[in-house]
């Protein structure tokens, strides 16, 4: 974490570290428990693996608790507790780009677009999705003219058709409601 | 042998064979650029076209397609950060950061030249190995496969981006995902949630596409900027610089090529593990290991040099035993059988010229692909200057179609989507994804060969010489990794 | 695991004798198809042929071959192949079972894999083989028993001698696969102390293990074994059948060494393996459409261009008409010897 990241960003990172660690611990514990009902040969590998992972995660939690209890020495910049605890966190990594800097609005817009894209995809298939989403997205988000959108989508669909249908005779994703 | 080499070359230089090679190259270029379609899928779908071809023509067509899809996949990896297949994911790690920094042209140039050099090394290795191929392949059984996979896993230590503990946790998660499906010993469905779609395991291609490609697309949609904000992304001087890079760092390329070809020989395991060993080795021996994963030219060269060399290596067990080294060579093997040539000792004696033809195809196809790509590098590189909202629908279509093609099922699209979410979280909160990938491709291999080794040899397999050799190698890798982090630690202390 | 051994097939599989026998049984000739039943339903339609495995293998090759020639004969606008891999073919088979029986969706069936899974009560089976609308068998080849190249094993006694010293190691791709069931049958009929080594990724990997001398025995399709024999990894020992097969005059059937219940066990299994690769649709395809499909199939498998291409790509056909196949499968599923049923159930109970 670089020093110019605002403090809220740093806090989000610290919370995320706890959430991710606990979530993976949850997954690994579930995996361990699920394996108990299998025959020994089938269960051995998953149990050894998830057991090991649980050990590692607990070790990480211990480091995190220790780092939270012991304030970092004043000379270092505000490094995330966990990285330091691991003994070798990368201090001079660049900030993780748009993910850290984008505001809530941008996130909302991008995620909404993705939800629309994949909902339309599962309902109506890729052909309808590309036409509707492609033209709509280019118009609303890309601020391009309708004609531009139609040409863009037309070229894209043509290329997809040539490659998938004509050359490889591969099926295209179909939707539940409409092929 | 020289006679066979010349005869093999003459045979592929016939107009029919050479023409088919060109067609194969063009199809390979187009298909390889699409993530998820390169390699096995494309080859399998090309099989019906080989109907009526002579043996030589068949290899010219299929092998050139295979070789070229591998190379073309590198272009998508560099430009958009979307790897085409799991065995080539390492190209993304440094290639895409270079493109982001406005060096797409240089990166593609370096990738192409290193691929060609790798293919040459692979070819030379096959030729040298011809007299000893069968004993070498026979020396590797399940215990050796297991150890090689474990050597690959050792590289978690090097590829964890500074946080070993996080790396180990991510690798465990990857192994856990690789265990999904019917278990190899008792055929009990594990972690399948009652879904038949998961019985054969979760497709690696959709995961890789999502894990690496997902964050790139979301980033473009968030920032609405182009991939690279710097000008001169595809200047000719950049391309030439890329070519020069491959020669300047020739040692890196040669070592990666040797690792790729040598490890690629080991059927089933080699193709998956080669890139990690080559990339990890390059990082370990580099003077600037901290740049790896952030646009290191050495990292890109190692990944590319290894990529085509391993294809050459994987031909060896196929030629000599009919044992395919990778999914792609399985298809090439099918083509063998269609044209009525049986792999086996005859390929090294009676049909040696056919074997040489195959070797020549891997070299010549790489030379041609380099030549025909040069004029399109500049326009391709300019794609990194196109604004995010313009690229997004196109890239979304690419990742959806690429993952769908894994088994023609929307299930794989959802797998890709979940992987993309994981990829975004990992990138945002700095959890390393490479160990996850390592675990994913090697986890089930380790389990399978462990049980096979036990069933066949009990614990005696531990004392086999090659197994012990690999054990020593693992110790050495650990030792060097430990030494390196100690040095880094000391340096940091000194600075503070 | 439900999977027919899909080793890429090839070789000198002599189907001519078999094909000739079938030919005489097939009364309908090309051109006569539309004369008998009104098949105008199919004109302008797209028929989908599902292949339950990835492209590139044997099932895919046969599927594409049939689709290419059967579509025009049926009068359909097109017949397209769709690969739908998953759960060793069971995913697609379950889906076809539940699909609309309009005759426009068919599947290449791994008949033997389906039958063993169904009879063995395997988890995940959501179909009854006898109820499918069988259109016809495309190909079928017997399984064979193979030993390592240059192995000393040449008789049941030699295997039993090994068994007296240590467990006989028999390779298999996985519990419930055809090769696993065959390993169990060998164990039973030759009264062996055996160690069935599972976990190989497929027949080529088992053969390479056989070549390294790690295993004693392995069973696979004839074409897979022939390929391994050509690569000097293995030698073919016996035909996995109760009787000699006129198409393989050089091979001794293991039935020659057996009698009584053991012979019946081998016969039951060999009959089932003979189901081979077939084409079927969902249960309940209307009678007239089913007749059209069966007639078109019968006409396809004697079509000259079809046979020429089959020979060219080394994918021999050994057709059986839909009605005959249906009858065989109904009788196979109806009268399973208890021994065999028990063995299958044991194979699938983890």
mmCIF file of N, CA and C in Angstrom, chain B residues 224-281:
data_model
loop_
_atom_site.group_PDB
_atom_site.id
_atom_site.type_symbol
_atom_site.label_atom_id
_atom_site.label_comp_id
_atom_site.label_asym_id
_atom_site.label_seq_id
_atom_site.Cartn_x
_atom_site.Cartn_y
_atom_site.Cartn_z
ATOM 1 N N UNK B 224 -13.180 3.338 -17.880
ATOM 2 C CA UNK B 224 -13.594 3.849 -19.193
ATOM 3 C C UNK B 224 -12.407 4.388 -19.984
ATOM 4 N N UNK B 225 -11.223 4.072 -19.537
ATOM 5 C CA UNK B 225 -10.041 4.487 -20.298
ATOM 6 C C UNK B 225 -9.603 3.327 -21.187
ATOM 7 N N UNK B 226 -8.635 3.601 -22.054
ATOM 8 C CA UNK B 226 -8.096 2.531 -22.875
ATOM 9 C C UNK B 226 -7.138 1.689 -22.031
ATOM 10 N N UNK B 227 -6.744 0.530 -22.560
ATOM 11 C CA UNK B 227 -5.843 -0.359 -21.830
ATOM 12 C C UNK B 227 -4.535 0.365 -21.520
ATOM 13 N N UNK B 228 -4.000 1.019 -22.557
ATOM 14 C CA UNK B 228 -2.786 1.800 -22.351
ATOM 15 C C UNK B 228 -3.093 3.255 -22.617
ATOM 16 N N UNK B 229 -2.597 4.116 -21.755
ATOM 17 C CA UNK B 229 -2.843 5.534 -21.982
ATOM 18 C C UNK B 229 -1.652 6.195 -22.664
ATOM 19 N N UNK B 230 -0.624 5.407 -22.892
ATOM 20 C CA UNK B 230 0.551 5.992 -23.542
ATOM 21 C C UNK B 230 0.503 5.805 -25.043
ATOM 22 N N UNK B 231 1.052 6.772 -25.743
ATOM 23 C CA UNK B 231 1.100 6.702 -27.204
ATOM 24 C C UNK B 231 2.176 5.710 -27.653
ATOM 25 N N UNK B 232 2.276 5.593 -28.965
ATOM 26 C CA UNK B 232 3.337 4.790 -29.571
ATOM 27 C C UNK B 232 3.283 3.328 -29.150
ATOM 28 N N UNK B 233 2.043 2.805 -28.991
ATOM 29 C CA UNK B 233 1.914 1.432 -28.542
ATOM 30 C C UNK B 233 2.469 0.433 -29.550
ATOM 31 N N UNK B 234 2.367 0.745 -30.827
ATOM 32 C CA UNK B 234 2.746 -0.283 -31.795
ATOM 33 C C UNK B 234 3.758 0.178 -32.820
ATOM 34 N N UNK B 235 4.652 1.068 -32.423
ATOM 35 C CA UNK B 235 5.614 1.557 -33.402
ATOM 36 C C UNK B 235 6.552 0.444 -33.843
ATOM 37 N N UNK B 236 7.061 0.609 -35.073
ATOM 38 C CA UNK B 236 7.943 -0.411 -35.616
ATOM 39 C C UNK B 236 9.186 -0.571 -34.755
ATOM 40 N N UNK B 237 9.664 0.539 -34.224
ATOM 41 C CA UNK B 237 10.872 0.431 -33.409
ATOM 42 C C UNK B 237 10.595 -0.413 -32.168
ATOM 43 N N UNK B 238 9.348 -0.335 -31.674
ATOM 44 C CA UNK B 238 8.975 -1.152 -30.531
ATOM 45 C C UNK B 238 9.067 -2.635 -30.859
ATOM 46 N N UNK B 239 8.560 -2.994 -32.056
ATOM 47 C CA UNK B 239 8.584 -4.398 -32.470
ATOM 48 C C UNK B 239 10.025 -4.890 -32.564
ATOM 49 N N UNK B 240 10.851 -4.063 -33.228
ATOM 50 C CA UNK B 240 12.261 -4.442 -33.382
ATOM 51 C C UNK B 240 12.927 -4.581 -32.016
ATOM 52 N N UNK B 241 12.537 -3.692 -31.097
ATOM 53 C CA UNK B 241 13.095 -3.757 -29.753
ATOM 54 C C UNK B 241 12.730 -5.093 -29.109
ATOM 55 N N UNK B 242 11.478 -5.520 -29.376
ATOM 56 C CA UNK B 242 11.039 -6.806 -28.850
ATOM 57 C C UNK B 242 11.868 -7.948 -29.398
ATOM 58 N N UNK B 243 12.110 -7.908 -30.720
ATOM 59 C CA UNK B 243 12.966 -8.944 -31.327
ATOM 60 C C UNK B 243 14.331 -8.945 -30.656
ATOM 61 N N UNK B 244 14.869 -7.729 -30.513
ATOM 62 C CA UNK B 244 16.205 -7.615 -29.932
ATOM 63 C C UNK B 244 16.233 -8.156 -28.505
ATOM 64 N N UNK B 245 15.152 -7.895 -27.751
ATOM 65 C CA UNK B 245 15.082 -8.381 -26.373
ATOM 66 C C UNK B 245 15.318 -9.887 -26.303
ATOM 67 N N UNK B 246 14.696 -10.592 -27.272
ATOM 68 C CA UNK B 246 14.822 -12.047 -27.252
ATOM 69 C C UNK B 246 16.274 -12.467 -27.429
ATOM 70 N N UNK B 247 17.032 -11.683 -28.216
ATOM 71 C CA UNK B 247 18.443 -12.039 -28.416
ATOM 72 C C UNK B 247 19.306 -11.577 -27.254
ATOM 73 N N UNK B 248 18.973 -10.391 -26.716
ATOM 74 C CA UNK B 248 19.742 -9.891 -25.582
ATOM 75 C C UNK B 248 19.631 -10.864 -24.406
ATOM 76 N N UNK B 249 18.403 -11.319 -24.156
ATOM 77 C CA UNK B 249 18.194 -12.263 -23.040
ATOM 78 C C UNK B 249 18.152 -13.697 -23.556
ATOM 79 N N UNK B 250 19.034 -14.014 -24.485
ATOM 80 C CA UNK B 250 18.958 -15.327 -25.126
ATOM 81 C C UNK B 250 19.083 -16.464 -24.126
ATOM 82 N N UNK B 251 19.826 -16.214 -23.059
ATOM 83 C CA UNK B 251 20.001 -17.273 -22.054
ATOM 84 C C UNK B 251 18.656 -17.642 -21.426
ATOM 85 N N UNK B 252 17.891 -16.616 -21.087
ATOM 86 C CA UNK B 252 16.565 -16.845 -20.489
ATOM 87 C C UNK B 252 15.697 -17.672 -21.430
ATOM 88 N N UNK B 253 15.711 -17.271 -22.719
ATOM 89 C CA UNK B 253 14.864 -17.959 -23.696
ATOM 90 C C UNK B 253 15.315 -19.412 -23.866
ATOM 91 N N UNK B 254 16.631 -19.601 -23.979
ATOM 92 C CA UNK B 254 17.139 -20.955 -24.204
ATOM 93 C C UNK B 254 16.817 -21.847 -23.010
ATOM 94 N N UNK B 255 17.023 -21.309 -21.808
ATOM 95 C CA UNK B 255 16.719 -22.116 -20.623
ATOM 96 C C UNK B 255 15.235 -22.461 -20.560
ATOM 97 N N UNK B 256 14.385 -21.466 -20.851
ATOM 98 C CA UNK B 256 12.936 -21.721 -20.821
ATOM 99 C C UNK B 256 12.568 -22.752 -21.872
ATOM 100 N N UNK B 257 13.203 -22.654 -23.045
ATOM 101 C CA UNK B 257 12.924 -23.605 -24.121
ATOM 102 C C UNK B 257 13.341 -25.010 -23.732
ATOM 103 N N UNK B 258 14.512 -25.122 -23.133
ATOM 104 C CA UNK B 258 14.993 -26.447 -22.718
ATOM 105 C C UNK B 258 14.064 -27.035 -21.656
ATOM 106 N N UNK B 259 13.667 -26.194 -20.703
ATOM 107 C CA UNK B 259 12.741 -26.678 -19.667
ATOM 108 C C UNK B 259 11.428 -27.116 -20.318
ATOM 109 N N UNK B 260 10.921 -26.279 -21.226
ATOM 110 C CA UNK B 260 9.656 -26.603 -21.877
ATOM 111 C C UNK B 260 9.722 -27.912 -22.627
ATOM 112 N N UNK B 261 10.743 -28.068 -23.458
ATOM 113 C CA UNK B 261 10.846 -29.280 -24.266
ATOM 114 C C UNK B 261 11.122 -30.495 -23.383
ATOM 115 N N UNK B 262 12.005 -30.324 -22.411
ATOM 116 C CA UNK B 262 12.374 -31.446 -21.548
ATOM 117 C C UNK B 262 11.222 -31.890 -20.673
ATOM 118 N N UNK B 263 10.555 -30.938 -20.054
ATOM 119 C CA UNK B 263 9.441 -31.278 -19.166
ATOM 120 C C UNK B 263 8.212 -31.674 -19.980
ATOM 121 N N UNK B 264 8.065 -31.038 -21.148
ATOM 122 C CA UNK B 264 6.915 -31.346 -21.999
ATOM 123 C C UNK B 264 6.878 -32.798 -22.446
ATOM 124 N N UNK B 265 8.034 -33.452 -22.420
ATOM 125 C CA UNK B 265 8.101 -34.857 -22.822
ATOM 126 C C UNK B 265 7.248 -35.725 -21.907
ATOM 127 N N UNK B 266 7.170 -35.351 -20.638
ATOM 128 C CA UNK B 266 6.483 -36.194 -19.668
ATOM 129 C C UNK B 266 4.981 -36.110 -19.915
ATOM 130 N N UNK B 267 4.376 -37.205 -20.342
ATOM 131 C CA UNK B 267 2.983 -37.128 -20.753
ATOM 132 C C UNK B 267 2.059 -36.795 -19.593
ATOM 133 N N UNK B 268 1.052 -35.991 -19.876
ATOM 134 C CA UNK B 268 0.035 -35.705 -18.872
ATOM 135 C C UNK B 268 0.430 -34.619 -17.896
ATOM 136 N N UNK B 269 1.644 -34.657 -17.423
ATOM 137 C CA UNK B 269 2.068 -33.700 -16.405
ATOM 138 C C UNK B 269 2.842 -32.554 -17.041
ATOM 139 N N UNK B 270 3.701 -32.906 -17.999
ATOM 140 C CA UNK B 270 4.667 -31.960 -18.532
ATOM 141 C C UNK B 270 4.064 -30.661 -19.015
ATOM 142 N N UNK B 271 3.021 -30.765 -19.860
ATOM 143 C CA UNK B 271 2.440 -29.571 -20.443
ATOM 144 C C UNK B 271 1.915 -28.608 -19.390
ATOM 145 N N UNK B 272 1.326 -29.176 -18.318
ATOM 146 C CA UNK B 272 0.745 -28.316 -17.289
ATOM 147 C C UNK B 272 1.808 -27.625 -16.458
ATOM 148 N N UNK B 273 2.877 -28.327 -16.203
ATOM 149 C CA UNK B 273 3.825 -27.835 -15.215
ATOM 150 C C UNK B 273 4.944 -27.006 -15.840
ATOM 151 N N UNK B 274 5.166 -27.195 -17.158
ATOM 152 C CA UNK B 274 6.350 -26.601 -17.794
ATOM 153 C C UNK B 274 6.409 -25.088 -17.617
ATOM 154 N N UNK B 275 5.268 -24.402 -17.850
ATOM 155 C CA UNK B 275 5.324 -22.940 -17.809
ATOM 156 C C UNK B 275 5.714 -22.423 -16.418
ATOM 157 N N UNK B 276 5.236 -23.108 -15.375
ATOM 158 C CA UNK B 276 5.546 -22.637 -14.031
ATOM 159 C C UNK B 276 7.028 -22.841 -13.713
ATOM 160 N N UNK B 277 7.548 -23.998 -14.149
ATOM 161 C CA UNK B 277 8.959 -24.255 -13.885
ATOM 162 C C UNK B 277 9.818 -23.260 -14.659
ATOM 163 N N UNK B 278 9.470 -23.057 -15.935
ATOM 164 C CA UNK B 278 10.273 -22.140 -16.749
ATOM 165 C C UNK B 278 10.202 -20.714 -16.203
ATOM 166 N N UNK B 279 8.973 -20.296 -15.877
ATOM 167 C CA UNK B 279 8.782 -18.924 -15.398
ATOM 168 C C UNK B 279 9.416 -18.748 -14.020
ATOM 169 N N UNK B 280 9.174 -19.708 -13.150
ATOM 170 C CA UNK B 280 9.745 -19.640 -11.802
ATOM 171 C C UNK B 280 11.260 -19.668 -11.833
ATOM 172 N N UNK B 281 11.793 -20.523 -12.721
ATOM 173 C CA UNK B 281 13.246 -20.599 -12.832
ATOM 174 C C UNK B 281 13.820 -19.268 -13.308
#
